[in-house]
PDB file of C-alpha atoms in Angstrom:
ATOM      1  CA  UNK A   1      21.955 -10.999 -13.558  1.00 40.00           C
ATOM      2  CA  UNK A   2      20.188 -14.216 -14.596  1.00 46.00           C
ATOM      3  CA  UNK A   3      16.672 -14.583 -13.186  1.00 42.00           C
ATOM      4  CA  UNK A   4      15.578 -18.184 -12.667  1.00 46.00           C
ATOM      5  CA  UNK A   5      11.940 -19.265 -13.219  1.00 47.00           C
ATOM      6  CA  UNK A   6      11.293 -19.643  -9.490  1.00 48.00           C
ATOM      7  CA  UNK A   7      12.656 -16.157  -8.832  1.00 48.00           C
ATOM      8  CA  UNK A   8      10.628 -14.727 -11.697  1.00 51.00           C
ATOM      9  CA  UNK A   9       7.469 -16.283 -10.256  1.00 48.00           C
ATOM     10  CA  UNK A  10       8.237 -14.922  -6.802  1.00 48.00           C
ATOM     11  CA  UNK A  11       8.806 -11.416  -8.153  1.00 46.00           C
ATOM     12  CA  UNK A  12       5.604 -11.599 -10.180  1.00 51.00           C
ATOM     13  CA  UNK A  13       3.711 -12.856  -7.150  1.00 50.00           C
ATOM     14  CA  UNK A  14       5.066  -9.989  -5.076  1.00 47.00           C
ATOM     15  CA  UNK A  15       4.036  -7.376  -7.615  1.00 48.00           C
ATOM     16  CA  UNK A  16       0.621  -8.939  -7.936  1.00 48.00           C
ATOM     17  CA  UNK A  17      -0.216  -9.207  -4.273  1.00 47.00           C
ATOM     18  CA  UNK A  18       0.982  -5.708  -3.506  1.00 43.00           C
ATOM     19  CA  UNK A  19      -0.966  -4.437  -6.488  1.00 45.00           C
ATOM     20  CA  UNK A  20      -4.107  -6.191  -5.274  1.00 41.00           C
ATOM     21  CA  UNK A  21      -4.017  -5.100  -1.674  1.00 41.00           C
ATOM     22  CA  UNK A  22      -1.890  -2.000  -1.252  1.00 41.00           C
ATOM     23  CA  UNK A  23      -4.635   0.578  -2.049  1.00 41.00           C
ATOM     24  CA  UNK A  24      -6.655  -0.274   1.079  1.00 42.00           C
ATOM     25  CA  UNK A  25      -3.800  -1.328   3.326  1.00 40.00           C
ATOM     26  CA  UNK A  26      -1.620   1.639   2.517  1.00 44.00           C
ATOM     27  CA  UNK A  27      -4.450   3.873   3.639  1.00 45.00           C
ATOM     28  CA  UNK A  28      -4.372   2.359   7.107  1.00 51.00           C
ATOM     29  CA  UNK A  29      -0.572   2.525   7.177  1.00 74.00           C
ATOM     30  CA  UNK A  30      -0.431   6.188   6.206  1.00 84.00           C
ATOM     31  CA  UNK A  31      -3.229   7.052   8.620  1.00 86.00           C
ATOM     32  CA  UNK A  32      -1.336   5.949  11.739  1.00 89.00           C
ATOM     33  CA  UNK A  33       0.921   7.842  14.113  1.00 93.00           C
ATOM     34  CA  UNK A  34       3.534   5.155  13.376  1.00 88.00           C
ATOM     35  CA  UNK A  35       3.187   5.594   9.628  1.00 89.00           C
ATOM     36  CA  UNK A  36       5.645   7.153   7.169  1.00 89.00           C
ATOM     37  CA  UNK A  37       3.634  10.349   6.609  1.00 93.00           C
ATOM     38  CA  UNK A  38       3.709  11.341  10.282  1.00 95.00           C
ATOM     39  CA  UNK A  39       7.351  10.234  10.504  1.00 94.00           C
ATOM     40  CA  UNK A  40       8.211  12.705   7.746  1.00 95.00           C
ATOM     41  CA  UNK A  41       6.268  15.439   9.544  1.00 96.00           C
ATOM     42  CA  UNK A  42       8.266  14.849  12.725  1.00 97.00           C
ATOM     43  CA  UNK A  43      11.502  15.189  10.775  1.00 97.00           C
ATOM     44  CA  UNK A  44      10.210  18.403   9.223  1.00 97.00           C
ATOM     45  CA  UNK A  45       9.499  19.836  12.682  1.00 97.00           C
ATOM     46  CA  UNK A  46      12.966  18.823  13.921  1.00 97.00           C
ATOM     47  CA  UNK A  47      14.575  20.585  10.967  1.00 97.00           C
ATOM     48  CA  UNK A  48      12.164  23.508  10.891  1.00 97.00           C
ATOM     49  CA  UNK A  49      11.817  22.791   7.184  1.00 97.00           C
ATOM     50  CA  UNK A  50       8.655  21.657   5.404  1.00 97.00           C
ATOM     51  CA  UNK A  51      10.541  19.904   2.579  1.00 96.00           C
ATOM     52  CA  UNK A  52      10.481  16.346   4.043  1.00 95.00           C
ATOM     53  CA  UNK A  53       6.663  16.210   3.901  1.00 94.00           C
ATOM     54  CA  UNK A  54       6.171  17.627   0.407  1.00 95.00           C
ATOM     55  CA  UNK A  55       6.771  14.247  -1.250  1.00 95.00           C
ATOM     56  CA  UNK A  56       3.518  13.016   0.318  1.00 93.00           C
ATOM     57  CA  UNK A  57       1.311  15.607  -1.401  1.00 94.00           C
ATOM     58  CA  UNK A  58       0.501  16.602  -4.962  1.00 94.00           C
ATOM     59  CA  UNK A  59       2.102  19.730  -6.424  1.00 95.00           C
ATOM     60  CA  UNK A  60      -1.261  21.493  -6.371  1.00 96.00           C
ATOM     61  CA  UNK A  61      -1.567  20.849  -2.616  1.00 96.00           C
ATOM     62  CA  UNK A  62       1.908  22.079  -1.759  1.00 96.00           C
ATOM     63  CA  UNK A  63       0.823  25.666  -1.042  1.00 97.00           C
ATOM     64  CA  UNK A  64      -1.787  24.480   1.493  1.00 97.00           C
ATOM     65  CA  UNK A  65       0.748  22.284   3.297  1.00 97.00           C
ATOM     66  CA  UNK A  66       3.389  25.010   3.359  1.00 97.00           C
ATOM     67  CA  UNK A  67       0.875  27.388   4.941  1.00 97.00           C
ATOM     68  CA  UNK A  68      -0.229  24.762   7.470  1.00 97.00           C
ATOM     69  CA  UNK A  69       3.370  24.017   8.396  1.00 97.00           C
ATOM     70  CA  UNK A  70       4.121  27.704   8.948  1.00 97.00           C
ATOM     71  CA  UNK A  71       1.091  28.022  11.248  1.00 97.00           C
ATOM     72  CA  UNK A  72       2.103  24.915  13.173  1.00 97.00           C
ATOM     73  CA  UNK A  73       5.684  26.121  13.581  1.00 97.00           C
ATOM     74  CA  UNK A  74       4.460  29.440  14.951  1.00 96.00           C
ATOM     75  CA  UNK A  75       2.156  27.692  17.427  1.00 95.00           C
ATOM     76  CA  UNK A  76       4.923  25.340  18.534  1.00 94.00           C
ATOM     77  CA  UNK A  77       6.833  28.309  19.924  1.00 91.00           C
ATOM     78  CA  UNK A  78       4.345  28.474  22.799  1.00 86.00           C
ATOM     79  CA  UNK A  79       3.859  26.063  25.683  1.00 91.00           C
ATOM     80  CA  UNK A  80       4.344  22.287  25.613  1.00 93.00           C
ATOM     81  CA  UNK A  81       0.595  21.857  25.342  1.00 94.00           C
ATOM     82  CA  UNK A  82       0.469  24.291  22.431  1.00 94.00           C
ATOM     83  CA  UNK A  83       3.263  22.417  20.696  1.00 95.00           C
ATOM     84  CA  UNK A  84       1.489  19.073  21.095  1.00 95.00           C
ATOM     85  CA  UNK A  85      -1.768  20.524  19.767  1.00 96.00           C
ATOM     86  CA  UNK A  86       0.039  22.128  16.840  1.00 96.00           C
ATOM     87  CA  UNK A  87       1.813  18.871  15.992  1.00 97.00           C
ATOM     88  CA  UNK A  88      -1.402  16.850  16.047  1.00 96.00           C
ATOM     89  CA  UNK A  89      -3.238  19.465  13.984  1.00 97.00           C
ATOM     90  CA  UNK A  90      -0.518  19.421  11.337  1.00 97.00           C
ATOM     91  CA  UNK A  91      -0.297  15.607  11.286  1.00 97.00           C
ATOM     92  CA  UNK A  92      -4.034  15.433  10.657  1.00 96.00           C
ATOM     93  CA  UNK A  93      -3.944  18.153   7.995  1.00 96.00           C
ATOM     94  CA  UNK A  94      -1.049  16.467   6.190  1.00 96.00           C
ATOM     95  CA  UNK A  95      -2.623  13.005   6.217  1.00 95.00           C
ATOM     96  CA  UNK A  96      -5.958  14.428   5.093  1.00 95.00           C
ATOM     97  CA  UNK A  97      -4.388  16.190   2.118  1.00 95.00           C
ATOM     98  CA  UNK A  98      -2.281  13.139   1.324  1.00 94.00           C
ATOM     99  CA  UNK A  99      -5.360  10.894   1.307  1.00 91.00           C
ATOM    100  CA  UNK A 100      -7.283  13.372  -0.832  1.00 92.00           C
ATOM    101  CA  UNK A 101      -4.473  13.135  -3.347  1.00 90.00           C
ATOM    102  CA  UNK A 102      -5.133   9.388  -3.509  1.00 85.00           C
ATOM    103  CA  UNK A 103      -8.812  10.009  -4.094  1.00 87.00           C
ATOM    104  CA  UNK A 104      -9.590   8.443  -0.721  1.00 86.00           C
ATOM    105  CA  UNK A 105     -11.450   9.814   2.296  1.00 87.00           C
ATOM    106  CA  UNK A 106      -9.754  10.838   5.514  1.00 89.00           C
ATOM    107  CA  UNK A 107     -11.286   9.002   8.464  1.00 88.00           C
ATOM    108  CA  UNK A 108      -8.984  10.174  11.228  1.00 90.00           C
ATOM    109  CA  UNK A 109      -5.475   9.603  12.508  1.00 90.00           C
ATOM    110  CA  UNK A 110      -5.014   6.222  14.188  1.00 89.00           C
ATOM    111  CA  UNK A 111      -2.944   6.089  17.401  1.00 89.00           C
ATOM    112  CA  UNK A 112       0.552   4.658  17.731  1.00 87.00           C
ATOM    113  CA  UNK A 113       0.515   0.891  18.023  1.00 86.00           C
ATOM    114  CA  UNK A 114      -2.398   0.422  15.609  1.00 85.00           C
ATOM    115  CA  UNK A 115      -1.960  -3.019  13.963  1.00 83.00           C
ATOM    116  CA  UNK A 116      -0.554  -2.850  10.421  1.00 80.00           C
ATOM    117  CA  UNK A 117      -1.003  -5.490   7.754  1.00 81.00           C
ATOM    118  CA  UNK A 118       2.018  -7.866   7.954  1.00 81.00           C
ATOM    119  CA  UNK A 119       2.830  -7.497   4.245  1.00 80.00           C
ATOM    120  CA  UNK A 120       3.194  -3.742   4.668  1.00 84.00           C
ATOM    121  CA  UNK A 121       5.469  -4.250   7.673  1.00 84.00           C
ATOM    122  CA  UNK A 122       7.565  -6.665   5.617  1.00 87.00           C
ATOM    123  CA  UNK A 123       7.749  -4.119   2.788  1.00 88.00           C
ATOM    124  CA  UNK A 124       9.012  -1.462   5.198  1.00 87.00           C
ATOM    125  CA  UNK A 125      11.551  -3.890   6.671  1.00 89.00           C
ATOM    126  CA  UNK A 126      12.747  -4.893   3.207  1.00 91.00           C
ATOM    127  CA  UNK A 127      13.268  -1.249   2.227  1.00 90.00           C
ATOM    128  CA  UNK A 128      15.130  -0.596   5.467  1.00 89.00           C
ATOM    129  CA  UNK A 129      17.380  -3.624   4.890  1.00 92.00           C
ATOM    130  CA  UNK A 130      17.760  -3.018   1.172  1.00 94.00           C
ATOM    131  CA  UNK A 131      16.839  -6.669   0.518  1.00 94.00           C
ATOM    132  CA  UNK A 132      13.420  -7.897  -0.712  1.00 92.00           C
ATOM    133  CA  UNK A 133      14.122 -11.627  -0.154  1.00 91.00           C
ATOM    134  CA  UNK A 134      11.905 -12.124   2.922  1.00 89.00           C
ATOM    135  CA  UNK A 135       9.137 -10.027   1.388  1.00 89.00           C
ATOM    136  CA  UNK A 136       9.230 -12.023  -1.855  1.00 89.00           C
ATOM    137  CA  UNK A 137       9.099 -15.321   0.019  1.00 89.00           C
ATOM    138  CA  UNK A 138       6.184 -14.267   2.194  1.00 86.00           C
ATOM    139  CA  UNK A 139       4.035 -12.698  -0.516  1.00 85.00           C
ATOM    140  CA  UNK A 140       4.986 -15.222  -3.188  1.00 88.00           C
ATOM    141  CA  UNK A 141       3.903 -18.052  -0.911  1.00 89.00           C
ATOM    142  CA  UNK A 142       0.459 -16.518  -0.446  1.00 88.00           C
ATOM    143  CA  UNK A 143      -0.025 -16.154  -4.195  1.00 90.00           C
ATOM    144  CA  UNK A 144       1.086 -19.751  -4.792  1.00 92.00           C
ATOM    145  CA  UNK A 145      -1.338 -20.969  -2.128  1.00 94.00           C
ATOM    146  CA  UNK A 146      -4.180 -19.004  -3.715  1.00 94.00           C
ATOM    147  CA  UNK A 147      -3.555 -20.473  -7.170  1.00 95.00           C
ATOM    148  CA  UNK A 148      -3.106 -23.992  -5.813  1.00 96.00           C
ATOM    149  CA  UNK A 149      -6.325 -23.890  -3.778  1.00 96.00           C
ATOM    150  CA  UNK A 150      -8.430 -22.728  -6.722  1.00 96.00           C
ATOM    151  CA  UNK A 151      -6.754 -25.127  -9.145  1.00 96.00           C
ATOM    152  CA  UNK A 152      -7.359 -28.166  -6.968  1.00 97.00           C
ATOM    153  CA  UNK A 153     -11.015 -27.238  -6.575  1.00 97.00           C
ATOM    154  CA  UNK A 154     -11.490 -26.712 -10.325  1.00 96.00           C
ATOM    155  CA  UNK A 155      -9.569 -29.860 -11.282  1.00 96.00           C
ATOM    156  CA  UNK A 156     -11.660 -32.010  -8.949  1.00 96.00           C
ATOM    157  CA  UNK A 157     -14.918 -30.479 -10.192  1.00 95.00           C
ATOM    158  CA  UNK A 158     -13.855 -31.070 -13.795  1.00 95.00           C
ATOM    159  CA  UNK A 159     -13.692 -34.818 -13.199  1.00 96.00           C
ATOM    160  CA  UNK A 160     -17.444 -34.847 -12.534  1.00 96.00           C
ATOM    161  CA  UNK A 161     -18.562 -32.022 -14.804  1.00 94.00           C
ATOM    162  CA  UNK A 162     -20.402 -34.305 -17.277  1.00 95.00           C
ATOM    163  CA  UNK A 163     -22.221 -36.357 -14.669  1.00 95.00           C
ATOM    164  CA  UNK A 164     -25.101 -33.895 -14.252  1.00 93.00           C
ATOM    165  CA  UNK A 165     -26.084 -30.326 -14.945  1.00 94.00           C
ATOM    166  CA  UNK A 166     -25.598 -29.431 -11.280  1.00 94.00           C
ATOM    167  CA  UNK A 167     -22.074 -30.870 -11.255  1.00 92.00           C
ATOM    168  CA  UNK A 168     -21.360 -29.160 -14.541  1.00 91.00           C
ATOM    169  CA  UNK A 169     -22.358 -25.839 -13.044  1.00 94.00           C
ATOM    170  CA  UNK A 170     -20.211 -26.523  -9.998  1.00 92.00           C
ATOM    171  CA  UNK A 171     -17.248 -27.007 -12.334  1.00 93.00           C
ATOM    172  CA  UNK A 172     -18.035 -23.807 -14.220  1.00 92.00           C
ATOM    173  CA  UNK A 173     -18.167 -21.865 -10.953  1.00 93.00           C
ATOM    174  CA  UNK A 174     -14.800 -23.265  -9.871  1.00 93.00           C
ATOM    175  CA  UNK A 175     -13.352 -22.685 -13.343  1.00 93.00           C
ATOM    176  CA  UNK A 176     -14.484 -19.065 -13.390  1.00 94.00           C
ATOM    177  CA  UNK A 177     -13.026 -18.482  -9.916  1.00 95.00           C
ATOM    178  CA  UNK A 178      -9.662 -19.919 -10.983  1.00 94.00           C
ATOM    179  CA  UNK A 179      -9.412 -18.124 -14.310  1.00 94.00           C
ATOM    180  CA  UNK A 180     -10.577 -14.769 -12.975  1.00 95.00           C
ATOM    181  CA  UNK A 181      -8.108 -15.041 -10.106  1.00 93.00           C
ATOM    182  CA  UNK A 182      -5.097 -15.751 -12.345  1.00 93.00           C
ATOM    183  CA  UNK A 183      -6.326 -13.159 -14.834  1.00 93.00           C
ATOM    184  CA  UNK A 184      -6.260 -10.492 -12.106  1.00 90.00           C
ATOM    185  CA  UNK A 185      -2.840 -11.654 -10.967  1.00 88.00           C
ATOM    186  CA  UNK A 186      -1.387 -11.585 -14.461  1.00 88.00           C
ATOM    187  CA  UNK A 187      -2.937  -8.227 -15.332  1.00 88.00           C
ATOM    188  CA  UNK A 188      -1.570  -6.603 -12.190  1.00 82.00           C
ATOM    189  CA  UNK A 189       1.845  -8.230 -12.591  1.00 81.00           C
ATOM    190  CA  UNK A 190       2.275  -7.078 -16.191  1.00 83.00           C
ATOM    191  CA  UNK A 191       0.813  -3.569 -15.947  1.00 77.00           C
ATOM    192  CA  UNK A 192       2.746  -0.450 -15.036  1.00 66.00           C
ATOM    193  CA  UNK A 193       2.432   0.651 -11.418  1.00 58.00           C
ATOM    194  CA  UNK A 194       0.115   3.610 -10.955  1.00 54.00           C
ATOM    195  CA  UNK A 195       1.772   6.616  -9.264  1.00 52.00           C
ATOM    196  CA  UNK A 196       0.770   7.236  -5.657  1.00 52.00           C
ATOM    197  CA  UNK A 197       0.949  11.020  -6.098  1.00 43.00           C
ATOM    198  CA  UNK A 198       0.403  12.408  -9.583  1.00 42.00           C
ATOM    199  CA  UNK A 199       3.098  14.702 -10.864  1.00 41.00           C
ATOM    200  CA  UNK A 200       6.380  15.868  -9.426  1.00 41.00           C
ATOM    201  CA  UNK A 201       7.387  18.696  -7.151  1.00 39.00           C
ATOM    202  CA  UNK A 202      10.799  20.320  -6.825  1.00 39.00           C
ATOM    203  CA  UNK A 203      12.404  17.461  -8.708  1.00 39.00           C
ATOM    204  CA  UNK A 204      11.018  14.813  -6.350  1.00 37.00           C
ATOM    205  CA  UNK A 205       9.396  11.848  -8.190  1.00 37.00           C
ATOM    206  CA  UNK A 206       5.918  10.700  -7.280  1.00 39.00           C
ATOM    207  CA  UNK A 207       5.866   8.098  -4.532  1.00 39.00           C
ATOM    208  CA  UNK A 208       3.681   5.080  -4.068  1.00 39.00           C
ATOM    209  CA  UNK A 209       2.947   3.959  -0.536  1.00 46.00           C
TER     210      UNK A 209
END
């Protein structure tokens, strides 16, 4: 399939913006009751099988999660209150271990309805639809706006850069902001994506959230 320049830019912009912001935003997404980690845990409970959650943890953490799941399943056999407590305990344990695998701290499980960054919502919707078009348009537009804003500022400052030392320094500041910004974008767009979970378990590839 031929990729036109505008499409190539949009795809690059998408990769860049997700690369820049996913580490912090994904944390919030995974730490919510509406997030994909808890959703997998609910499926595991419905099936009585821990397998659906194992993709969210590193191979070396699998034993801990299997043991936690077994304890939760045993507790769920009691009253409704016991089941709810067991579910919440396991959700928290799973998210904590998942976050540790990212090298990030666990700060608690956010309730259902917690606001999620729009770009993450769009990414989820794109995956559900099997079409990244809306996601590319939204994220690509933000990247284009960021470049344009910094370029205009630097171009205007350049016109007056030789008028005085102060104006020269103002141009340098704007120039550095522009070049560092596009440098980060290009570096993220052309580098390989880092795995979300290092290694593989039971044939399941590492996932990036």
